[in-house]
mmCIF file of C-alpha atoms and ligand atoms in Angstrom:
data_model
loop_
_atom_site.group_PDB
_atom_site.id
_atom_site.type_symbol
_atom_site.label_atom_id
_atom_site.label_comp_id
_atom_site.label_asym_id
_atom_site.label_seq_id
_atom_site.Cartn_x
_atom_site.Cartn_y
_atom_site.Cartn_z
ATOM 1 C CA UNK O 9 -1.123 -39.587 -7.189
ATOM 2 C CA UNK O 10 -3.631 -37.306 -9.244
ATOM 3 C CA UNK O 11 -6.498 -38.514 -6.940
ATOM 4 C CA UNK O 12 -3.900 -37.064 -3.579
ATOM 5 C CA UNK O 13 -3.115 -33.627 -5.742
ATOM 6 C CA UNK O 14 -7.070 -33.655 -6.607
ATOM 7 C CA UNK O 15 -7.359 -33.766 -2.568
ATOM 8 C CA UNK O 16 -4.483 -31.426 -1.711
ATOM 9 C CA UNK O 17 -6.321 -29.031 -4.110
ATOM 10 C CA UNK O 18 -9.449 -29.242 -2.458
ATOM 11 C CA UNK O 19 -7.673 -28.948 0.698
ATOM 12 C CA UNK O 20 -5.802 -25.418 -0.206
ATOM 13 C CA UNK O 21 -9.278 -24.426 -1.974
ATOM 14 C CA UNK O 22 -10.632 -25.219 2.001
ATOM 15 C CA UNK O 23 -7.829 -23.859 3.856
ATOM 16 C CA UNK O 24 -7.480 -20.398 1.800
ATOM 17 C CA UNK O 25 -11.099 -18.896 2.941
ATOM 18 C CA UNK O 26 -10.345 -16.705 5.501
ATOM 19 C CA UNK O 27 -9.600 -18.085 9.013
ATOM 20 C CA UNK O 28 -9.884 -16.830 12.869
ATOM 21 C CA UNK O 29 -6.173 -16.951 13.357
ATOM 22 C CA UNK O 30 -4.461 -15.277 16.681
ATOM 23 C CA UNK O 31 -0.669 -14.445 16.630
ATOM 24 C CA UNK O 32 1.039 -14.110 19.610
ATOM 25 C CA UNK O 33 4.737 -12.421 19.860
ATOM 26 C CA UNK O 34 4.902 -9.174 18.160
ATOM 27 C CA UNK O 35 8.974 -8.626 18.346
ATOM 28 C CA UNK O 36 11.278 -8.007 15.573
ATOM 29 C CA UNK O 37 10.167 -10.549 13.760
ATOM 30 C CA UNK O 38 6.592 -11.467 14.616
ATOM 31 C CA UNK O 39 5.298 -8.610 14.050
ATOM 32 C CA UNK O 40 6.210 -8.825 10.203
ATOM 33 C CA UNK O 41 5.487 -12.098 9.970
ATOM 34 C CA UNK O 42 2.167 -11.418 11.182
ATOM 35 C CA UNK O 43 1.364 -8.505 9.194
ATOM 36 C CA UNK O 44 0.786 -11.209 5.960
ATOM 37 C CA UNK O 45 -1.884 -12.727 7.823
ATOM 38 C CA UNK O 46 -4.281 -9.851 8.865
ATOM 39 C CA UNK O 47 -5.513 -9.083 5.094
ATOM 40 C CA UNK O 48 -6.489 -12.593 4.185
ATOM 41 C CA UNK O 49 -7.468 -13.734 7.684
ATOM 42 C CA UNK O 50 -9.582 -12.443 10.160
ATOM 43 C CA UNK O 51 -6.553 -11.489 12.755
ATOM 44 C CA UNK O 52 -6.266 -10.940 16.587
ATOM 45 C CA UNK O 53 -3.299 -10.229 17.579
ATOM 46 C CA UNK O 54 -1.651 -10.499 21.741
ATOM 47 C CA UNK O 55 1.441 -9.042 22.766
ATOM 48 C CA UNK O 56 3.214 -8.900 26.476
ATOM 49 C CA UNK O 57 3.298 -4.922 25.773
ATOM 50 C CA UNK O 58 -0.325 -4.201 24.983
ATOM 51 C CA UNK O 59 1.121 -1.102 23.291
ATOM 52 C CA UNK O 60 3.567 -3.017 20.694
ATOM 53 C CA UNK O 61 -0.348 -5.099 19.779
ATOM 54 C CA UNK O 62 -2.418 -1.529 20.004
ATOM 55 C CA UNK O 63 0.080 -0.084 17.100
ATOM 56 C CA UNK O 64 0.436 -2.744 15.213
ATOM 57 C CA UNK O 65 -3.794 -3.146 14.484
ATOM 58 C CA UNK O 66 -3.562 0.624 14.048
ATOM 59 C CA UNK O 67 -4.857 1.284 10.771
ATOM 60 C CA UNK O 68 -5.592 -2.825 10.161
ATOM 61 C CA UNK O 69 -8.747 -4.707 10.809
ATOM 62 C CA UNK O 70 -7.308 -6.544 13.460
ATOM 63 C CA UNK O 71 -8.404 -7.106 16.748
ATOM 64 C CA UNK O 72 -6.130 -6.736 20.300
ATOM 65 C CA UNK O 73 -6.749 -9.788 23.005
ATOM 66 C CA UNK O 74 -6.461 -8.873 26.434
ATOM 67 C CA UNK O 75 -4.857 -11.932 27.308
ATOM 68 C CA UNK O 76 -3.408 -15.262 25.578
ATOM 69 C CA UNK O 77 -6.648 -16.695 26.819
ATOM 70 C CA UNK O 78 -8.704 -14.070 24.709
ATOM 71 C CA UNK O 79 -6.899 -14.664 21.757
ATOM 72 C CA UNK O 80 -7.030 -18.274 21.787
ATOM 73 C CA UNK O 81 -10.980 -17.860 22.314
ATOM 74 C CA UNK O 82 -12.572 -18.827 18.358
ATOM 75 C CA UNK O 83 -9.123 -19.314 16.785
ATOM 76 C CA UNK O 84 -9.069 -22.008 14.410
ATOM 77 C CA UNK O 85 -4.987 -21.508 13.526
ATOM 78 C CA UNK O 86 -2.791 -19.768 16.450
ATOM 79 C CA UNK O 87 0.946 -18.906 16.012
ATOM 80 C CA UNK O 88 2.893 -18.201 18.499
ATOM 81 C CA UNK O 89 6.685 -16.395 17.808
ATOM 82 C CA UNK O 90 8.703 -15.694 21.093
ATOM 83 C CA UNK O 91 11.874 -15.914 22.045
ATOM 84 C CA UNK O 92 12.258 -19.477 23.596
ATOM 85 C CA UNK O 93 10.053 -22.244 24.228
ATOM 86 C CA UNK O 94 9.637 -21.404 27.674
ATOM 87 C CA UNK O 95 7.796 -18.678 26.894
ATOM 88 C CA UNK O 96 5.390 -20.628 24.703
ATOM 89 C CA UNK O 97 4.698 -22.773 27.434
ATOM 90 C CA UNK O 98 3.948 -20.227 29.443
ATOM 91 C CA UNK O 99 1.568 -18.172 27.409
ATOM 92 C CA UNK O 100 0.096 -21.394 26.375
ATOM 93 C CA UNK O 101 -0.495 -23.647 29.462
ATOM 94 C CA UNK O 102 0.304 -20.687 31.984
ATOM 95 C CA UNK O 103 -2.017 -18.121 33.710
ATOM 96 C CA UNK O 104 -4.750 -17.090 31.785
ATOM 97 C CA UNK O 105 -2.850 -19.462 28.915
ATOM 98 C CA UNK O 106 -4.225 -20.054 25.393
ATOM 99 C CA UNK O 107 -4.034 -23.848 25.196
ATOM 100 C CA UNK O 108 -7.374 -24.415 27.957
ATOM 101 C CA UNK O 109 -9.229 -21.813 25.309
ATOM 102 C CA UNK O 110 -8.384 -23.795 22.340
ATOM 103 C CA UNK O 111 -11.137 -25.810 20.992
ATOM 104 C CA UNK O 112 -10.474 -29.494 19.179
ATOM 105 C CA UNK O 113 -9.575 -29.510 15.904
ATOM 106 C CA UNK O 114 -7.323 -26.212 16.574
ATOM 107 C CA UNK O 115 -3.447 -25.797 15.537
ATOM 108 C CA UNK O 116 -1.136 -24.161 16.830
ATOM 109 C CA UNK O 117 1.804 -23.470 14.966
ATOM 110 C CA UNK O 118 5.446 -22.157 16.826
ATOM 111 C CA UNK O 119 7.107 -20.072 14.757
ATOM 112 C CA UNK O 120 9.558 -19.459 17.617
ATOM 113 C CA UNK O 121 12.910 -20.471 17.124
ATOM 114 C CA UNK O 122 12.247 -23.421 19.989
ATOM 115 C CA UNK O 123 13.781 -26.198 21.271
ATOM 116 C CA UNK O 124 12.863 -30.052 19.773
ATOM 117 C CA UNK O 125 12.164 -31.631 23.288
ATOM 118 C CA UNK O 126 10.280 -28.304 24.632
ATOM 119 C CA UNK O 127 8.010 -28.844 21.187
ATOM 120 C CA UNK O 128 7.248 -32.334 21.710
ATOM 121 C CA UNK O 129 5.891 -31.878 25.246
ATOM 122 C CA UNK O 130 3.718 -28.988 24.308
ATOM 123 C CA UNK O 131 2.779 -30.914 21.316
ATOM 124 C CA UNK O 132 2.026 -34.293 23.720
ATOM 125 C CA UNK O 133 -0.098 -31.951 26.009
ATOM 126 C CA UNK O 134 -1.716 -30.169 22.997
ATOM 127 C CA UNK O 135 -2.848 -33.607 21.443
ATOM 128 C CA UNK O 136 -4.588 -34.262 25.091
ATOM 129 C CA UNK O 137 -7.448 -32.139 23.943
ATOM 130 C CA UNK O 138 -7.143 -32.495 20.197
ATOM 131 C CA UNK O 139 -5.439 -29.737 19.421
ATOM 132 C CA UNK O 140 -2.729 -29.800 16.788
ATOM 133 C CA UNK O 141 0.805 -28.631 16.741
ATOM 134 C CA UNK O 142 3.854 -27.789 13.937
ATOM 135 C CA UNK O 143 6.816 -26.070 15.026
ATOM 136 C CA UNK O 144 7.920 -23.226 12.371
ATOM 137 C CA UNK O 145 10.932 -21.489 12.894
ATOM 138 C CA UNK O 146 11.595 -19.338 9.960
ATOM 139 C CA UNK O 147 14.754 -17.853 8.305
ATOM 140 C CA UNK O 148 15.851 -14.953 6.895
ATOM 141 C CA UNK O 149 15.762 -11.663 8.910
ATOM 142 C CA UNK O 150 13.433 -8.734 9.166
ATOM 143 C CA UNK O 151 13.598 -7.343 5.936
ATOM 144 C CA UNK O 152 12.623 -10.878 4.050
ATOM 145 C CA UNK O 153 10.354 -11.039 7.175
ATOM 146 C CA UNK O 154 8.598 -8.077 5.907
ATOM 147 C CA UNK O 155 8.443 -8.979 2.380
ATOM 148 C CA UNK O 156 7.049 -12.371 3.095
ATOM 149 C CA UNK O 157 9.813 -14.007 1.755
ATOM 150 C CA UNK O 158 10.889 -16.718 4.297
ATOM 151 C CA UNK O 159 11.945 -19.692 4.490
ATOM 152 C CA UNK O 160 9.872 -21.907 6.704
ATOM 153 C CA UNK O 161 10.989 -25.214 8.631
ATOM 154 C CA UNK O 162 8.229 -27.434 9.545
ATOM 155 C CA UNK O 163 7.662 -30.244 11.739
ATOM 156 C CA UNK O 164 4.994 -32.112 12.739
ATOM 157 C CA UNK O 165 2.401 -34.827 11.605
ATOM 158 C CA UNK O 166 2.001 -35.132 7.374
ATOM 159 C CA UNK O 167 -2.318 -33.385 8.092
ATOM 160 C CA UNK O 168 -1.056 -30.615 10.822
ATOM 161 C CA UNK O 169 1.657 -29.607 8.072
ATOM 162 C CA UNK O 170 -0.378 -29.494 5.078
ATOM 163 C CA UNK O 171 -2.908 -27.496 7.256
ATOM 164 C CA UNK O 172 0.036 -25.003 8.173
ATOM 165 C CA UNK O 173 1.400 -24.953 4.894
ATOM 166 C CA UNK O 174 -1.511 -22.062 3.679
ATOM 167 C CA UNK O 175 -0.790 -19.710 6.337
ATOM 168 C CA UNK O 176 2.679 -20.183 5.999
ATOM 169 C CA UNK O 177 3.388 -19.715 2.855
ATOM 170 C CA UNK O 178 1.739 -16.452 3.137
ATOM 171 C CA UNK O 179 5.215 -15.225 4.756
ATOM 172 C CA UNK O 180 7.387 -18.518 3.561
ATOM 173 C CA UNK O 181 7.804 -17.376 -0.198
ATOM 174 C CA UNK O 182 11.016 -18.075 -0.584
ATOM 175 C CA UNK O 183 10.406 -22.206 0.631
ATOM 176 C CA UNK O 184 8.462 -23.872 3.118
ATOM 177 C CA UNK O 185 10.002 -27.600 3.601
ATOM 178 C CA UNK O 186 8.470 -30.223 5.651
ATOM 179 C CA UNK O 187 11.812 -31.765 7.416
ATOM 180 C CA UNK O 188 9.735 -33.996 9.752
ATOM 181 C CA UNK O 189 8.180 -34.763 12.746
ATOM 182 C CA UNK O 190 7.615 -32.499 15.691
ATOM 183 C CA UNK O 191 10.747 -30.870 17.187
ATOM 184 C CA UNK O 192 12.508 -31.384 13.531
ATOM 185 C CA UNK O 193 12.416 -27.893 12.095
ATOM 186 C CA UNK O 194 13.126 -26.137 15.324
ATOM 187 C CA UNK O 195 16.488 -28.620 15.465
ATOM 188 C CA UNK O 196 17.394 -27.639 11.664
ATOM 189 C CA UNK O 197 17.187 -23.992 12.815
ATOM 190 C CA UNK O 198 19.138 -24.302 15.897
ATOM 191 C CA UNK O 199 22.155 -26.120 13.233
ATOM 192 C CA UNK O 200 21.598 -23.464 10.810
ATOM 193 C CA UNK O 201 22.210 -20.643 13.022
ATOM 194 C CA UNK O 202 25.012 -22.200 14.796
ATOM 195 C CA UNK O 203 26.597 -21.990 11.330
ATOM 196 C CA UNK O 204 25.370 -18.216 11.147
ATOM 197 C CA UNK O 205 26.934 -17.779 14.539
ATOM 198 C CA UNK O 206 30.551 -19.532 13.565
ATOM 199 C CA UNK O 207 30.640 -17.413 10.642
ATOM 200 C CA UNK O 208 30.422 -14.625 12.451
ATOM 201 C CA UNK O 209 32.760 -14.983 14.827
ATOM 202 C CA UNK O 210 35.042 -16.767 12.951
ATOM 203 C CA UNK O 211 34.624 -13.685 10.181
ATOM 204 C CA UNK O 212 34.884 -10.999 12.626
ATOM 205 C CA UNK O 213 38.400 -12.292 13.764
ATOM 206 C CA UNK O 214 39.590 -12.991 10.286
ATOM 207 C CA UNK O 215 38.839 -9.524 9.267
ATOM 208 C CA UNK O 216 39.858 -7.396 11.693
ATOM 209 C CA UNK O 217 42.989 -9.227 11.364
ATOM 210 C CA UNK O 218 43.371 -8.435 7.959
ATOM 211 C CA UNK O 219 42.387 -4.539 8.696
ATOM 212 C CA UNK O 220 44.798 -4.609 11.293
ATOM 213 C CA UNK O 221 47.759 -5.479 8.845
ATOM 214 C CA UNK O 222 46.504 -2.907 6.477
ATOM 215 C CA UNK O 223 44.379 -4.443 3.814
ATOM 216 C CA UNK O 224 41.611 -2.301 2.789
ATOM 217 C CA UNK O 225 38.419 -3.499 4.272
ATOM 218 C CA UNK O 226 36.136 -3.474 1.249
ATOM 219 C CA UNK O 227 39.537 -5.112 -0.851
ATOM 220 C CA UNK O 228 39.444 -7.597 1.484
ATOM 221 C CA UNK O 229 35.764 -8.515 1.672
ATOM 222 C CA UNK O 230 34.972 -8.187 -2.042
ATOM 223 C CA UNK O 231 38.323 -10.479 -2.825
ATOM 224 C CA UNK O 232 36.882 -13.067 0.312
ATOM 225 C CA UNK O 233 33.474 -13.029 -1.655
ATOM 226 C CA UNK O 234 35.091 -13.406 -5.360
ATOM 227 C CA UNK O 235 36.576 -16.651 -3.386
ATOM 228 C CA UNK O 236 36.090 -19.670 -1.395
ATOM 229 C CA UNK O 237 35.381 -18.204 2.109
ATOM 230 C CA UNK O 238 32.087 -16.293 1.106
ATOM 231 C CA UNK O 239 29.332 -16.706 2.903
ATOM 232 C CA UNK O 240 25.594 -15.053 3.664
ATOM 233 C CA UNK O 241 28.208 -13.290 6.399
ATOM 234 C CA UNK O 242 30.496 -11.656 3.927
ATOM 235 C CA UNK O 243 28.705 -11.386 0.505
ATOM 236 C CA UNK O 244 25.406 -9.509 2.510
ATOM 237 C CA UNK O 245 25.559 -8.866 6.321
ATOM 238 C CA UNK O 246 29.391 -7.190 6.461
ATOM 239 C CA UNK O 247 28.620 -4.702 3.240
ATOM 240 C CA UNK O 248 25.027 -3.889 4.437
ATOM 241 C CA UNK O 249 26.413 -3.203 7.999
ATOM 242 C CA UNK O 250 29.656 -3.299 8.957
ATOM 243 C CA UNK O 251 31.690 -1.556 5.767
ATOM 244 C CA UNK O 252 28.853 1.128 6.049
ATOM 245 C CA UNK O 253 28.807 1.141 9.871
ATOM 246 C CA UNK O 254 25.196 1.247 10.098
ATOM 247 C CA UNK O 255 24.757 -2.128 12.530
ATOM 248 C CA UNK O 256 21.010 -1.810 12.540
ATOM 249 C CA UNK O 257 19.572 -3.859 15.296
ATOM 250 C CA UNK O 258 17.279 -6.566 14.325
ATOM 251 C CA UNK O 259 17.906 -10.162 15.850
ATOM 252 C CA UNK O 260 19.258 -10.249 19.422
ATOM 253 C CA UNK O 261 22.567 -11.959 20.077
ATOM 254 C CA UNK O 262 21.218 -13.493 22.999
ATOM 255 C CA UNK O 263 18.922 -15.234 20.581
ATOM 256 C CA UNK O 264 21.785 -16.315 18.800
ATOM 257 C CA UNK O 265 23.091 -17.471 21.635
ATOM 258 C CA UNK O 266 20.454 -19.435 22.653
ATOM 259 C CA UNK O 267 19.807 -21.138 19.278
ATOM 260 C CA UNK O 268 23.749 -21.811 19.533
ATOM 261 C CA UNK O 269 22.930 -24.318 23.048
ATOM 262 C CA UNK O 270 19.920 -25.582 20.705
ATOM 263 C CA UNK O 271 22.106 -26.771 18.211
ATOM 264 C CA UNK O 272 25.038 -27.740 21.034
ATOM 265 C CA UNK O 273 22.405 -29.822 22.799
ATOM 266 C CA UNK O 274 21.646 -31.731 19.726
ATOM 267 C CA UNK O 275 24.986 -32.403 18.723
ATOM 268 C CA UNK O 276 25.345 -33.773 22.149
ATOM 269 C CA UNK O 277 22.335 -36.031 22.270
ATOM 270 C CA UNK O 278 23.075 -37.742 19.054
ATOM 271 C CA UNK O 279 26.572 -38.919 20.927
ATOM 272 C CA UNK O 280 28.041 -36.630 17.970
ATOM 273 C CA UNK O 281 31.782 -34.768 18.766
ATOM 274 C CA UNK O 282 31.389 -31.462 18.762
ATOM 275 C CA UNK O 283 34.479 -28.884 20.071
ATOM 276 C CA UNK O 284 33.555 -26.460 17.007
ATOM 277 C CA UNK O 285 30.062 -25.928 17.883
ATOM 278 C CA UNK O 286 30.822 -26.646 21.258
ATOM 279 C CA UNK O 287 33.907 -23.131 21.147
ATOM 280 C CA UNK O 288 30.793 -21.453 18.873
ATOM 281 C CA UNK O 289 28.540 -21.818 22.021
ATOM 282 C CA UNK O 290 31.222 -20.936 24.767
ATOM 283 C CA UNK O 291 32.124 -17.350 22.944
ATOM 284 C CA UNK O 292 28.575 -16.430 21.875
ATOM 285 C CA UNK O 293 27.780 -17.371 25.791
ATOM 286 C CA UNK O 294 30.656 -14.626 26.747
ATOM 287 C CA UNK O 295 29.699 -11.922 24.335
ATOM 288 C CA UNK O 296 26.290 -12.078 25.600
ATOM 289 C CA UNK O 297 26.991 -11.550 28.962
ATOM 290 C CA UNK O 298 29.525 -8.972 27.940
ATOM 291 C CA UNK O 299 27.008 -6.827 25.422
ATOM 292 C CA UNK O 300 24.068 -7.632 27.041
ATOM 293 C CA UNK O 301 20.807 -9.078 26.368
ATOM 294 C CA UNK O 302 19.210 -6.036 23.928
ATOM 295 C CA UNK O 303 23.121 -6.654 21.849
ATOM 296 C CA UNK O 304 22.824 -7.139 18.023
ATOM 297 C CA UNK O 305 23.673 -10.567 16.767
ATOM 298 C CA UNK O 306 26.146 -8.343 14.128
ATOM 299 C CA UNK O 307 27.973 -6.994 17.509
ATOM 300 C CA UNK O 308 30.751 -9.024 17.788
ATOM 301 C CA UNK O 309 32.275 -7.114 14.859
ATOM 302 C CA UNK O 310 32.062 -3.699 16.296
ATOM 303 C CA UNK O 311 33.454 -5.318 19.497
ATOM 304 C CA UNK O 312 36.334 -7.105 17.215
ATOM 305 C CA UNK O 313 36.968 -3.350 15.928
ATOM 306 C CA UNK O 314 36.677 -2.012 19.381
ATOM 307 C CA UNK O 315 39.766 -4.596 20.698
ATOM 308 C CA UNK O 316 42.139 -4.242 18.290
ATOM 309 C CA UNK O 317 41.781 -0.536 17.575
ATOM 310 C CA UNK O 318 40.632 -0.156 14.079
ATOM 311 C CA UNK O 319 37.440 0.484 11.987
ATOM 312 C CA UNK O 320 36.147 -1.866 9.310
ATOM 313 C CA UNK O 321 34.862 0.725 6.770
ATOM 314 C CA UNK O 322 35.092 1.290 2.817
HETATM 315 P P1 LIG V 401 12.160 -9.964 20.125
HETATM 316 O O1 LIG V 401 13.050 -9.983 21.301
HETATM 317 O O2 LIG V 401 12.222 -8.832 19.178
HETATM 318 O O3 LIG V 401 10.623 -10.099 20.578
HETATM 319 C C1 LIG V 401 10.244 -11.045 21.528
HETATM 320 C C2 LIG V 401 8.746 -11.108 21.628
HETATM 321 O O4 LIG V 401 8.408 -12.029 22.668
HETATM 322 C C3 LIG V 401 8.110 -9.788 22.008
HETATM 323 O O5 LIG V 401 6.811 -9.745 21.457
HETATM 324 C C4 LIG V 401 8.042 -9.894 23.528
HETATM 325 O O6 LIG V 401 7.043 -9.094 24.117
HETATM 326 C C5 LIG V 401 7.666 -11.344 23.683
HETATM 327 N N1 LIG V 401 8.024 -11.883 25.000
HETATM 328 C C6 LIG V 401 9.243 -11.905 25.568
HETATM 329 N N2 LIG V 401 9.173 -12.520 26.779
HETATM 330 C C7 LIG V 401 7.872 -12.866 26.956
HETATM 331 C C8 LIG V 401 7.165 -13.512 28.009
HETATM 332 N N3 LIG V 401 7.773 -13.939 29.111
HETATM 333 N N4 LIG V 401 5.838 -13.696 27.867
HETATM 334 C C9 LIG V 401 5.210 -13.272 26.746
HETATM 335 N N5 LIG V 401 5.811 -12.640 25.709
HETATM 336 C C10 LIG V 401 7.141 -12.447 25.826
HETATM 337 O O7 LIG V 401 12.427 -11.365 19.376
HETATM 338 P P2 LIG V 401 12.299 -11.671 17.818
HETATM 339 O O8 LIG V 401 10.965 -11.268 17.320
HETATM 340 O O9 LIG V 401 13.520 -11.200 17.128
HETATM 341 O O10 LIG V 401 12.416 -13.280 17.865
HETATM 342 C C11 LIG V 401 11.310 -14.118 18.143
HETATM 343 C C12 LIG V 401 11.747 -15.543 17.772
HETATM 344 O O11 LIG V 401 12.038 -15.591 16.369
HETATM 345 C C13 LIG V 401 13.006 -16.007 18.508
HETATM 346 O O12 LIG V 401 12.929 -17.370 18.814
HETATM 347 C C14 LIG V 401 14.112 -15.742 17.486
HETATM 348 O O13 LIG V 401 15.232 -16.590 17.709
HETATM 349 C C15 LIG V 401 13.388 -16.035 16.185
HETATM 350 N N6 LIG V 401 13.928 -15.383 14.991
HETATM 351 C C16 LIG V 401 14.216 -14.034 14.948
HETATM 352 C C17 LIG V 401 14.734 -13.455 13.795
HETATM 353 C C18 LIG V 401 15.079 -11.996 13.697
HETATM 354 O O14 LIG V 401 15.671 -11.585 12.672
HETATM 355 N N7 LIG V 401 14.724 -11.135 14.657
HETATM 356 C C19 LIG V 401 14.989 -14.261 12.590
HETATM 357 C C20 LIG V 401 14.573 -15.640 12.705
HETATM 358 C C21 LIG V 401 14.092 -16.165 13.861
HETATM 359 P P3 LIG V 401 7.319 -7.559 24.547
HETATM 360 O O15 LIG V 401 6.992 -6.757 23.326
HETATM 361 O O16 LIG V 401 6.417 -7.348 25.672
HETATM 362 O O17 LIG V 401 8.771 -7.468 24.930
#
């Protein structure tokens, strides 16, 4: 056991020089994530929007790739952080793709909230030229994005991980956990924010019903979080945005939603019953075609407010 800690030493001592990593996915939430990476690494950086990828290396020694294919050119580690798998596969094996840039030895780590059968085909075709891959997803919203204080859900092979784990844990503060093999962190994500999802909902409806017969909002939320139905949903998300009506828009419903079918499709494949997830999936499916595709994931209180005529404020 000393002599493997003596090793995994030696390995962090390797792995914490500074790397040619590439990120690729500047949204809401790459483009935090990546911002822990361009001190201690040497960083280029690719973004659909060449203009989201020109600000963010303003002011940072960090170089803009014209294409995937540019940034995958030299990189030793590249993430990737978009909204499906689809669109890893596409930036990776399509046009002008990263992957036929990538030289052996490479990783490529997904920090996209993906799908577990989507990762272990790009994985399969990765391993074809000796590339690695670990699927990342991460947790905890912009503003722990931004502080670096994630948590991180790997899977993948026991060496891809404990190559990952340096560059994660330069966002991952909070915990980086190795659940298993490829496709088994995106799967944990896709459960955990079904739960996010059902306590939305299921909070939005309980609330505004309890607005509606005239309990005072904040009463009512501060008595639900003294209690047994508190949740990330009540004791932090409703106070920080609904009560103050601020709904600041950082993670996209339709993300939500999509991580919602993850988590379905799962629950399905494993022969498992499902009607709660299964309702979950159905309503975030409706409000997203309702609210749109730019919608915050926090919208289905304002349009719980909007229906039954009254404002959850205090
Ligand atoms: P955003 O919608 O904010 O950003 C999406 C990013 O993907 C943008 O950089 C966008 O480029 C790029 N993109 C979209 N379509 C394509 C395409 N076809 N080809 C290439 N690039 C494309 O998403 P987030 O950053 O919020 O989310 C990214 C992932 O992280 C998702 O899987 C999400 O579920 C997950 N996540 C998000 C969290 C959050 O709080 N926001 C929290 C935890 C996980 P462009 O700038 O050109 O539009």
């Amino acid at each position: 056991m000393e002599e493997r800690n003596g090793l995994r030493g030696t390995r962090r001592a390797v792995h914490s020089l500074s790397m040619r990593i590439s990120f690729l996915g500047l949204g809401a939430i790459g483009a935090p994530i990546a911002s822990h990476l361009a001190g201690p690494h040497q960083l280029t950086v690719w973004n659909r929007t060449r203009a989201k990828a020109e600000s963010f290396a303003s002011g940072r020694s960090v170089r803009v790739a014209a294409t995937p294919g540019e940034a995958g050119t030299g990189a030793e580690i590249l993430l990737t952080c978009l909204p499906t798998s689809a669109e890893v596969e596409q930036v990776l094996f399509g046009a002008e793709g990263a992957a036929a840039a990538l030289v052996e030895g490479a990783l490529v780590i997904d920090c996209t909230s993906g799908d577990p059968a989507s990762s272990r085909r790009i994985a399969a075709r990765l391993a074809g030229s000796g590339v690695g891959f670990v699927d990342a997803p991460v947790s905890g919203g912009v503003s722990l994005a931004e502080k670096g204080e994630l948590t991180v859900m790997l899977g993948g092979g026991e060496a891809e991980v404990e190559r990952a784990r340096s560059v994660v844990a330069l966002f991952g503060k909070r915990k980086v956990v190795h659940i298993g093999p490829v496709g088994a962190g995106h799967a944990v994500k896709g459960v955990n924010n079904a739960l996010l999802a059902a306590n939305i909902l299921a909070a939005s409806e309980g609330i505004t019903a309890l607005v509606k017969a005239g309990v005072s909002p904040r009463v009512a939320v501060e008595t639900i979080n003294a209690s047994s139905g508190a949740s990330f949903v009540t004791q932090t998300l409703v106070p920080d945005r609904v009560l103050t009506g601020a709904y600041p828009r950082s993670f996209r419903l339709a993300l939500l939603d999509k991580d919602c079918g993850i988590a379905l499709d799962l629950v399905h494949e494993m022969g498992v019953d499902g009607p709660v997830l299964a309702a979950v999936k159905a309503k975030m499916a409706q409000l997203r075609a309702e609210l749109g595709e730019q919608a915050d994931y926090m919208s289905p209180f304002a349009a719980s407010e909007q229906a039954a005529g009254v404002s959850i404020r205090g």
